[in-house]
PDB file of C-alpha atoms in Angstrom:
ATOM      1  CA  MET A 440      41.437-116.748 -46.812  1.00 46.00           C
ATOM      2  CA  ASP A 441      41.662-113.038 -46.148  1.00 51.00           C
ATOM      3  CA  ASN A 442      38.871-110.913 -44.752  1.00 59.00           C
ATOM      4  CA  TRP A 443      37.589-110.008 -48.233  1.00 67.00           C
ATOM      5  CA  PHE A 444      34.930-112.717 -47.974  1.00 68.00           C
ATOM      6  CA  ASP A 445      33.443-111.002 -44.889  1.00 72.00           C
ATOM      7  CA  PHE A 446      33.230-107.730 -46.804  1.00 78.00           C
ATOM      8  CA  PHE A 447      31.668-109.574 -49.733  1.00 77.00           C
ATOM      9  CA  LEU A 448      28.991-111.031 -47.423  1.00 77.00           C
ATOM     10  CA  ILE A 449      28.225-107.662 -45.835  1.00 82.00           C
ATOM     11  CA  GLY A 450      28.039-106.016 -49.265  1.00 85.00           C
ATOM     12  CA  ALA A 451      25.715-108.736 -50.566  1.00 83.00           C
ATOM     13  CA  ILE A 452      23.395-108.348 -47.571  1.00 82.00           C
ATOM     14  CA  LEU A 453      23.328-104.552 -48.031  1.00 87.00           C
ATOM     15  CA  VAL A 454      22.547-104.895 -51.751  1.00 87.00           C
ATOM     16  CA  GLN A 455      19.729-107.326 -51.004  1.00 83.00           C
ATOM     17  CA  GLY A 456      18.362-104.961 -48.342  1.00 83.00           C
ATOM     18  CA  ALA A 457      18.404-102.029 -50.766  1.00 86.00           C
ATOM     19  CA  ILE A 458      16.559-104.049 -53.397  1.00 85.00           C
ATOM     20  CA  SER A 459      14.045-105.302 -50.800  1.00 81.00           C
ATOM     21  CA  THR A 460      13.318-101.733 -49.751  1.00 82.00           C
ATOM     22  CA  ALA A 461      12.169-100.904 -53.266  1.00 82.00           C
ATOM     23  CA  ASN A 462      10.239-104.140 -53.852  1.00 84.00           C
ATOM     24  CA  ARG A 463       9.966-107.071 -51.445  1.00 83.00           C
ATOM     25  CA  LYS A 464       9.430-109.749 -54.089  1.00 85.00           C
ATOM     26  CA  THR A 465      12.361-108.594 -56.218  1.00 87.00           C
ATOM     27  CA  GLY A 466      14.520-108.419 -53.088  1.00 87.00           C
ATOM     28  CA  ALA A 467      13.612-112.005 -52.180  1.00 86.00           C
ATOM     29  CA  ILE A 468      14.464-113.220 -55.679  1.00 88.00           C
ATOM     30  CA  ALA A 469      17.745-111.288 -55.545  1.00 89.00           C
ATOM     31  CA  GLY A 470      18.401-113.061 -52.241  1.00 88.00           C
ATOM     32  CA  TYR A 471      18.291-116.414 -54.039  1.00 89.00           C
ATOM     33  CA  PHE A 472      20.831-115.192 -56.610  1.00 89.00           C
ATOM     34  CA  ILE A 473      23.111-113.740 -53.937  1.00 88.00           C
ATOM     35  CA  THR A 474      22.938-116.923 -51.848  1.00 88.00           C
ATOM     36  CA  THR A 475      23.694-119.032 -54.923  1.00 90.00           C
ATOM     37  CA  GLY A 476      26.668-116.803 -55.753  1.00 87.00           C
ATOM     38  CA  ILE A 477      28.000-117.143 -52.213  1.00 85.00           C
ATOM     39  CA  LEU A 478      27.511-120.924 -52.392  1.00 86.00           C
ATOM     40  CA  PHE A 479      29.448-121.218 -55.673  1.00 87.00           C
ATOM     41  CA  LEU A 480      32.188-118.870 -54.473  1.00 83.00           C
ATOM     42  CA  GLY A 481      32.586-120.812 -51.226  1.00 82.00           C
ATOM     43  CA  LEU A 482      32.596-124.203 -52.939  1.00 82.00           C
ATOM     44  CA  ALA A 483      35.200-122.941 -55.417  1.00 81.00           C
ATOM     45  CA  TRP A 484      37.362-121.817 -52.504  1.00 76.00           C
ATOM     46  CA  TYR A 485      37.002-125.141 -50.716  1.00 76.00           C
ATOM     47  CA  GLY A 486      37.738-126.987 -53.995  1.00 74.00           C
ATOM     48  CA  GLN A 487      41.096-125.239 -54.548  1.00 70.00           C
ATOM     49  CA  SER A 488      42.799-127.444 -51.987  1.00 59.00           C
ATOM     50  CA  THR A 489      44.088-130.909 -52.850  1.00 55.00           C
ATOM     51  CA  ALA A 490      42.637-132.160 -49.566  1.00 50.00           C
ATOM     52  CA  TYR A 491      39.464-130.125 -49.198  1.00 48.00           C
ATOM     53  CA  TYR A 492      39.059-131.013 -45.521  1.00 55.00           C
ATOM     54  CA  GLN A 493      42.137-128.860 -44.790  1.00 57.00           C
ATOM     55  CA  ARG A 494      40.609-125.735 -46.330  1.00 62.00           C
ATOM     56  CA  TYR A 495      38.522-123.401 -44.162  1.00 65.00           C
ATOM     57  CA  LEU A 496      36.678-120.190 -44.789  1.00 68.00           C
ATOM     58  CA  THR A 497      36.693-117.717 -41.952  1.00 67.00           C
ATOM     59  CA  TYR A 498      33.518-115.822 -41.204  1.00 68.00           C
ATOM     60  CA  PHE A 499      34.192-112.875 -38.955  1.00 67.00           C
ATOM     61  CA  GLY A 500      37.230-114.617 -37.462  1.00 72.00           C
ATOM     62  CA  LYS A 501      35.678-118.083 -37.026  1.00 74.00           C
ATOM     63  CA  GLU A 502      36.668-121.043 -39.181  1.00 76.00           C
ATOM     64  CA  LEU A 503      33.873-122.918 -40.928  1.00 76.00           C
ATOM     65  CA  SER A 504      34.262-126.368 -42.474  1.00 78.00           C
ATOM     66  CA  VAL A 505      32.654-127.463 -45.748  1.00 80.00           C
ATOM     67  CA  GLY A 506      29.740-129.110 -43.934  1.00 84.00           C
ATOM     68  CA  GLY A 507      29.157-126.045 -41.790  1.00 84.00           C
ATOM     69  CA  PHE A 508      29.288-123.825 -44.867  1.00 83.00           C
ATOM     70  CA  LEU A 509      26.675-125.968 -46.637  1.00 87.00           C
ATOM     71  CA  VAL A 510      24.414-125.875 -43.556  1.00 89.00           C
ATOM     72  CA  VAL A 511      24.703-122.078 -43.400  1.00 86.00           C
ATOM     73  CA  CYS A 512      23.819-121.830 -47.107  1.00 88.00           C
ATOM     74  CA  LEU A 513      20.804-124.138 -46.680  1.00 92.00           C
ATOM     75  CA  VAL A 514      19.571-122.069 -43.720  1.00 92.00           C
ATOM     76  CA  TRP A 515      20.058-118.940 -45.807  1.00 88.00           C
ATOM     77  CA  TYR A 516      18.013-120.498 -48.638  1.00 91.00           C
ATOM     78  CA  GLY A 517      15.297-121.246 -46.077  1.00 92.00           C
ATOM     79  CA  ILE A 518      15.266-117.623 -44.928  1.00 89.00           C
ATOM     80  CA  ASP A 519      15.060-116.468 -48.562  1.00 88.00           C
ATOM     81  CA  THR A 520      12.096-118.810 -49.089  1.00 90.00           C
ATOM     82  CA  VAL A 521      10.257-117.434 -46.040  1.00 90.00           C
ATOM     83  CA  VAL A 522      10.878-113.858 -47.210  1.00 87.00           C
ATOM     84  CA  LEU A 523       9.636-114.673 -50.727  1.00 87.00           C
ATOM     85  CA  LEU A 524       6.482-116.369 -49.419  1.00 89.00           C
ATOM     86  CA  SER A 525       5.675-113.444 -47.122  1.00 87.00           C
ATOM     87  CA  ALA A 526       6.203-111.021 -50.022  1.00 84.00           C
ATOM     88  CA  LEU A 527       3.874-113.059 -52.240  1.00 84.00           C
ATOM     89  CA  ARG A 528       1.238-113.243 -49.483  1.00 84.00           C
ATOM     90  CA  GLY A 529       1.477-109.496 -48.919  1.00 78.00           C
ATOM     91  CA  GLU A 530       1.086-108.888 -52.651  1.00 69.00           C
ATOM     92  CA  ALA A 531      -1.955-111.169 -52.773  1.00 65.00           C
ATOM     93  CA  LYS A 532      -3.600-109.438 -49.782  1.00 67.00           C
ATOM     94  CA  THR A 533      -3.075-105.881 -50.968  1.00 62.00           C
ATOM     95  CA  GLY A 534      -3.169-106.484 -54.704  1.00 59.00           C
ATOM     96  CA  ARG A 535      -0.062-104.334 -55.008  1.00 57.00           C
ATOM     97  CA  ARG A 536       3.302-105.303 -56.393  1.00 54.00           C
ATOM     98  CA  SER A 537       5.313-102.845 -54.392  1.00 54.00           C
ATOM     99  CA  ALA A 538       5.779-102.294 -50.679  1.00 52.00           C
ATOM    100  CA  ARG A 539       5.616 -98.547 -51.223  1.00 58.00           C
ATOM    101  CA  PRO A 540       2.551 -96.858 -49.696  1.00 60.00           C
ATOM    102  CA  ARG A 541      -0.243 -95.738 -51.949  1.00 62.00           C
ATOM    103  CA  PRO A 542      -0.524 -92.011 -52.581  1.00 65.00           C
ATOM    104  CA  ARG A 543      -3.098 -90.222 -50.473  1.00 70.00           C
ATOM    105  CA  TRP A 544      -6.457 -89.685 -52.073  1.00 70.00           C
ATOM    106  CA  GLU A 545      -7.255 -86.082 -52.775  1.00 73.00           C
ATOM    107  CA  PRO A 546     -10.723 -84.928 -53.769  1.00 70.00           C
ATOM    108  CA  PRO A 547     -11.017 -83.584 -57.302  1.00 70.00           C
ATOM    109  CA  GLU A 548     -10.840 -79.863 -57.663  1.00 75.00           C
ATOM    110  CA  GLU A 549     -14.167 -78.157 -58.096  1.00 73.00           C
ATOM    111  CA  PRO A 550     -14.529 -75.428 -60.679  1.00 66.00           C
ATOM    112  CA  GLU A 551     -14.324 -71.990 -59.196  1.00 68.00           C
ATOM    113  CA  GLU A 552     -17.603 -70.139 -59.075  1.00 66.00           C
ATOM    114  CA  GLU A 553     -18.290 -66.603 -58.123  1.00 64.00           C
ATOM    115  CA  GLU A 554     -19.136 -66.507 -54.484  1.00 63.00           C
ATOM    116  CA  GLU A 555     -22.377 -64.880 -53.557  1.00 67.00           C
ATOM    117  CA  GLU A 556     -22.423 -62.809 -50.459  1.00 69.00           C
ATOM    118  CA  ARG A 557     -24.488 -64.488 -47.841  1.00 67.00           C
ATOM    119  CA  PRO A 558     -26.201 -62.573 -45.103  1.00 69.00           C
ATOM    120  CA  LYS A 559     -24.343 -62.853 -41.833  1.00 71.00           C
ATOM    121  CA  ARG A 560     -26.061 -64.628 -39.014  1.00 70.00           C
ATOM    122  CA  ALA A 561     -26.997 -62.746 -35.928  1.00 67.00           C
ATOM    123  CA  ALA A 562     -24.618 -63.292 -33.058  1.00 67.00           C
ATOM    124  CA  ARG A 563     -25.985 -65.695 -30.506  1.00 64.00           C
ATOM    125  CA  LYS A 564     -25.889 -65.085 -26.803  1.00 60.00           C
ATOM    126  CA  PRO A 565     -23.528 -67.445 -25.090  1.00 55.00           C
ATOM    127  CA  ALA A 566     -25.078 -69.906 -22.674  1.00 54.00           C
ATOM    128  CA  ALA A 567     -24.924 -69.044 -19.023  1.00 51.00           C
ATOM    129  CA  ALA A 568     -21.673 -70.136 -17.461  1.00 48.00           C
ATOM    130  CA  ALA A 569     -23.574 -71.578 -14.523  1.00 44.00           C
ATOM    131  CA  PHE A 570     -24.669 -74.639 -16.478  1.00 50.00           C
ATOM    132  CA  SER A 571     -21.271 -75.583 -17.817  1.00 58.00           C
ATOM    133  CA  GLY A 572     -19.687 -76.757 -14.550  1.00 66.00           C
ATOM    134  CA  ILE A 573     -18.334 -75.440 -11.293  1.00 72.00           C
ATOM    135  CA  THR A 574     -18.683 -71.698 -10.900  1.00 76.00           C
ATOM    136  CA  VAL A 575     -18.444 -69.092  -8.122  1.00 78.00           C
ATOM    137  CA  CYS A 576     -21.595 -67.629  -6.593  1.00 80.00           C
ATOM    138  CA  PRO A 577     -21.406 -63.787  -6.715  1.00 77.00           C
ATOM    139  CA  LYS A 578     -23.260 -63.443  -3.398  1.00 82.00           C
ATOM    140  CA  CYS A 579     -21.704 -66.042  -1.078  1.00 83.00           C
ATOM    141  CA  ARG A 580     -18.418 -66.584  -3.037  1.00 78.00           C
ATOM    142  CA  MET A 581     -18.629 -70.376  -2.822  1.00 77.00           C
ATOM    143  CA  LYS A 582     -17.697 -72.745  -5.604  1.00 77.00           C
ATOM    144  CA  VAL A 583     -20.917 -74.460  -6.574  1.00 75.00           C
ATOM    145  CA  PHE A 584     -22.654 -76.552  -9.181  1.00 70.00           C
ATOM    146  CA  PRO A 585     -25.682 -74.392  -9.919  1.00 61.00           C
ATOM    147  CA  LYS A 586     -29.091 -75.997 -10.008  1.00 61.00           C
ATOM    148  CA  ALA A 587     -31.008 -76.357 -13.249  1.00 63.00           C
ATOM    149  CA  ASP A 588     -32.759 -73.018 -12.687  1.00 67.00           C
ATOM    150  CA  GLY A 589     -29.406 -71.178 -12.457  1.00 73.00           C
ATOM    151  CA  ALA A 590     -29.557 -70.516  -8.720  1.00 77.00           C
ATOM    152  CA  CYS A 591     -26.899 -71.093  -6.059  1.00 79.00           C
ATOM    153  CA  PRO A 592     -27.905 -74.102  -3.911  1.00 75.00           C
ATOM    154  CA  SER A 593     -26.793 -72.454  -0.653  1.00 76.00           C
ATOM    155  CA  CYS A 594     -28.039 -68.839  -0.928  1.00 81.00           C
ATOM    156  CA  GLN A 595     -30.473 -69.137  -3.882  1.00 77.00           C
ATOM    157  CA  ALA A 596     -28.767 -66.204  -5.667  1.00 77.00           C
ATOM    158  CA  GLN A 597     -29.100 -66.190  -9.439  1.00 74.00           C
ATOM    159  CA  ILE A 598     -25.888 -67.168 -11.250  1.00 73.00           C
ATOM    160  CA  LEU A 599     -25.579 -65.957 -14.798  1.00 63.00           C
TER     161      LEU A 599
END
């Protein structure tokens, strides 16, 4: 058999992946149909020979007998079943049918009202820098943590 079967397999996997991206459950169900189609196509190919044990399909350059082909299809059905069950569990947990994220919630728009001018607050004095961390004493030029009263611990100069 030529390499067309390899391209068919790759195309089928890509189609299933595209469907699964849109909806996981639909993609899993499509996986069953694709696997069944591959099974029927492979069995038809193996059945064309008068002695079916002489007929081989090649997958990416490796020959696969009828028994090996059936095992691969059964494993593929198992993978499809696991994917379908995980999609159904995910749907049951979230209550959603799609894997697409929900749109972000935006608060409703409030009706526009005329804004009243509010009186501006008086500017506050910033807190003394001495209480916010290490600072430099203006008298002795040492880096210090000022005491609670705002004085340098070494020379008792006021730090503002």
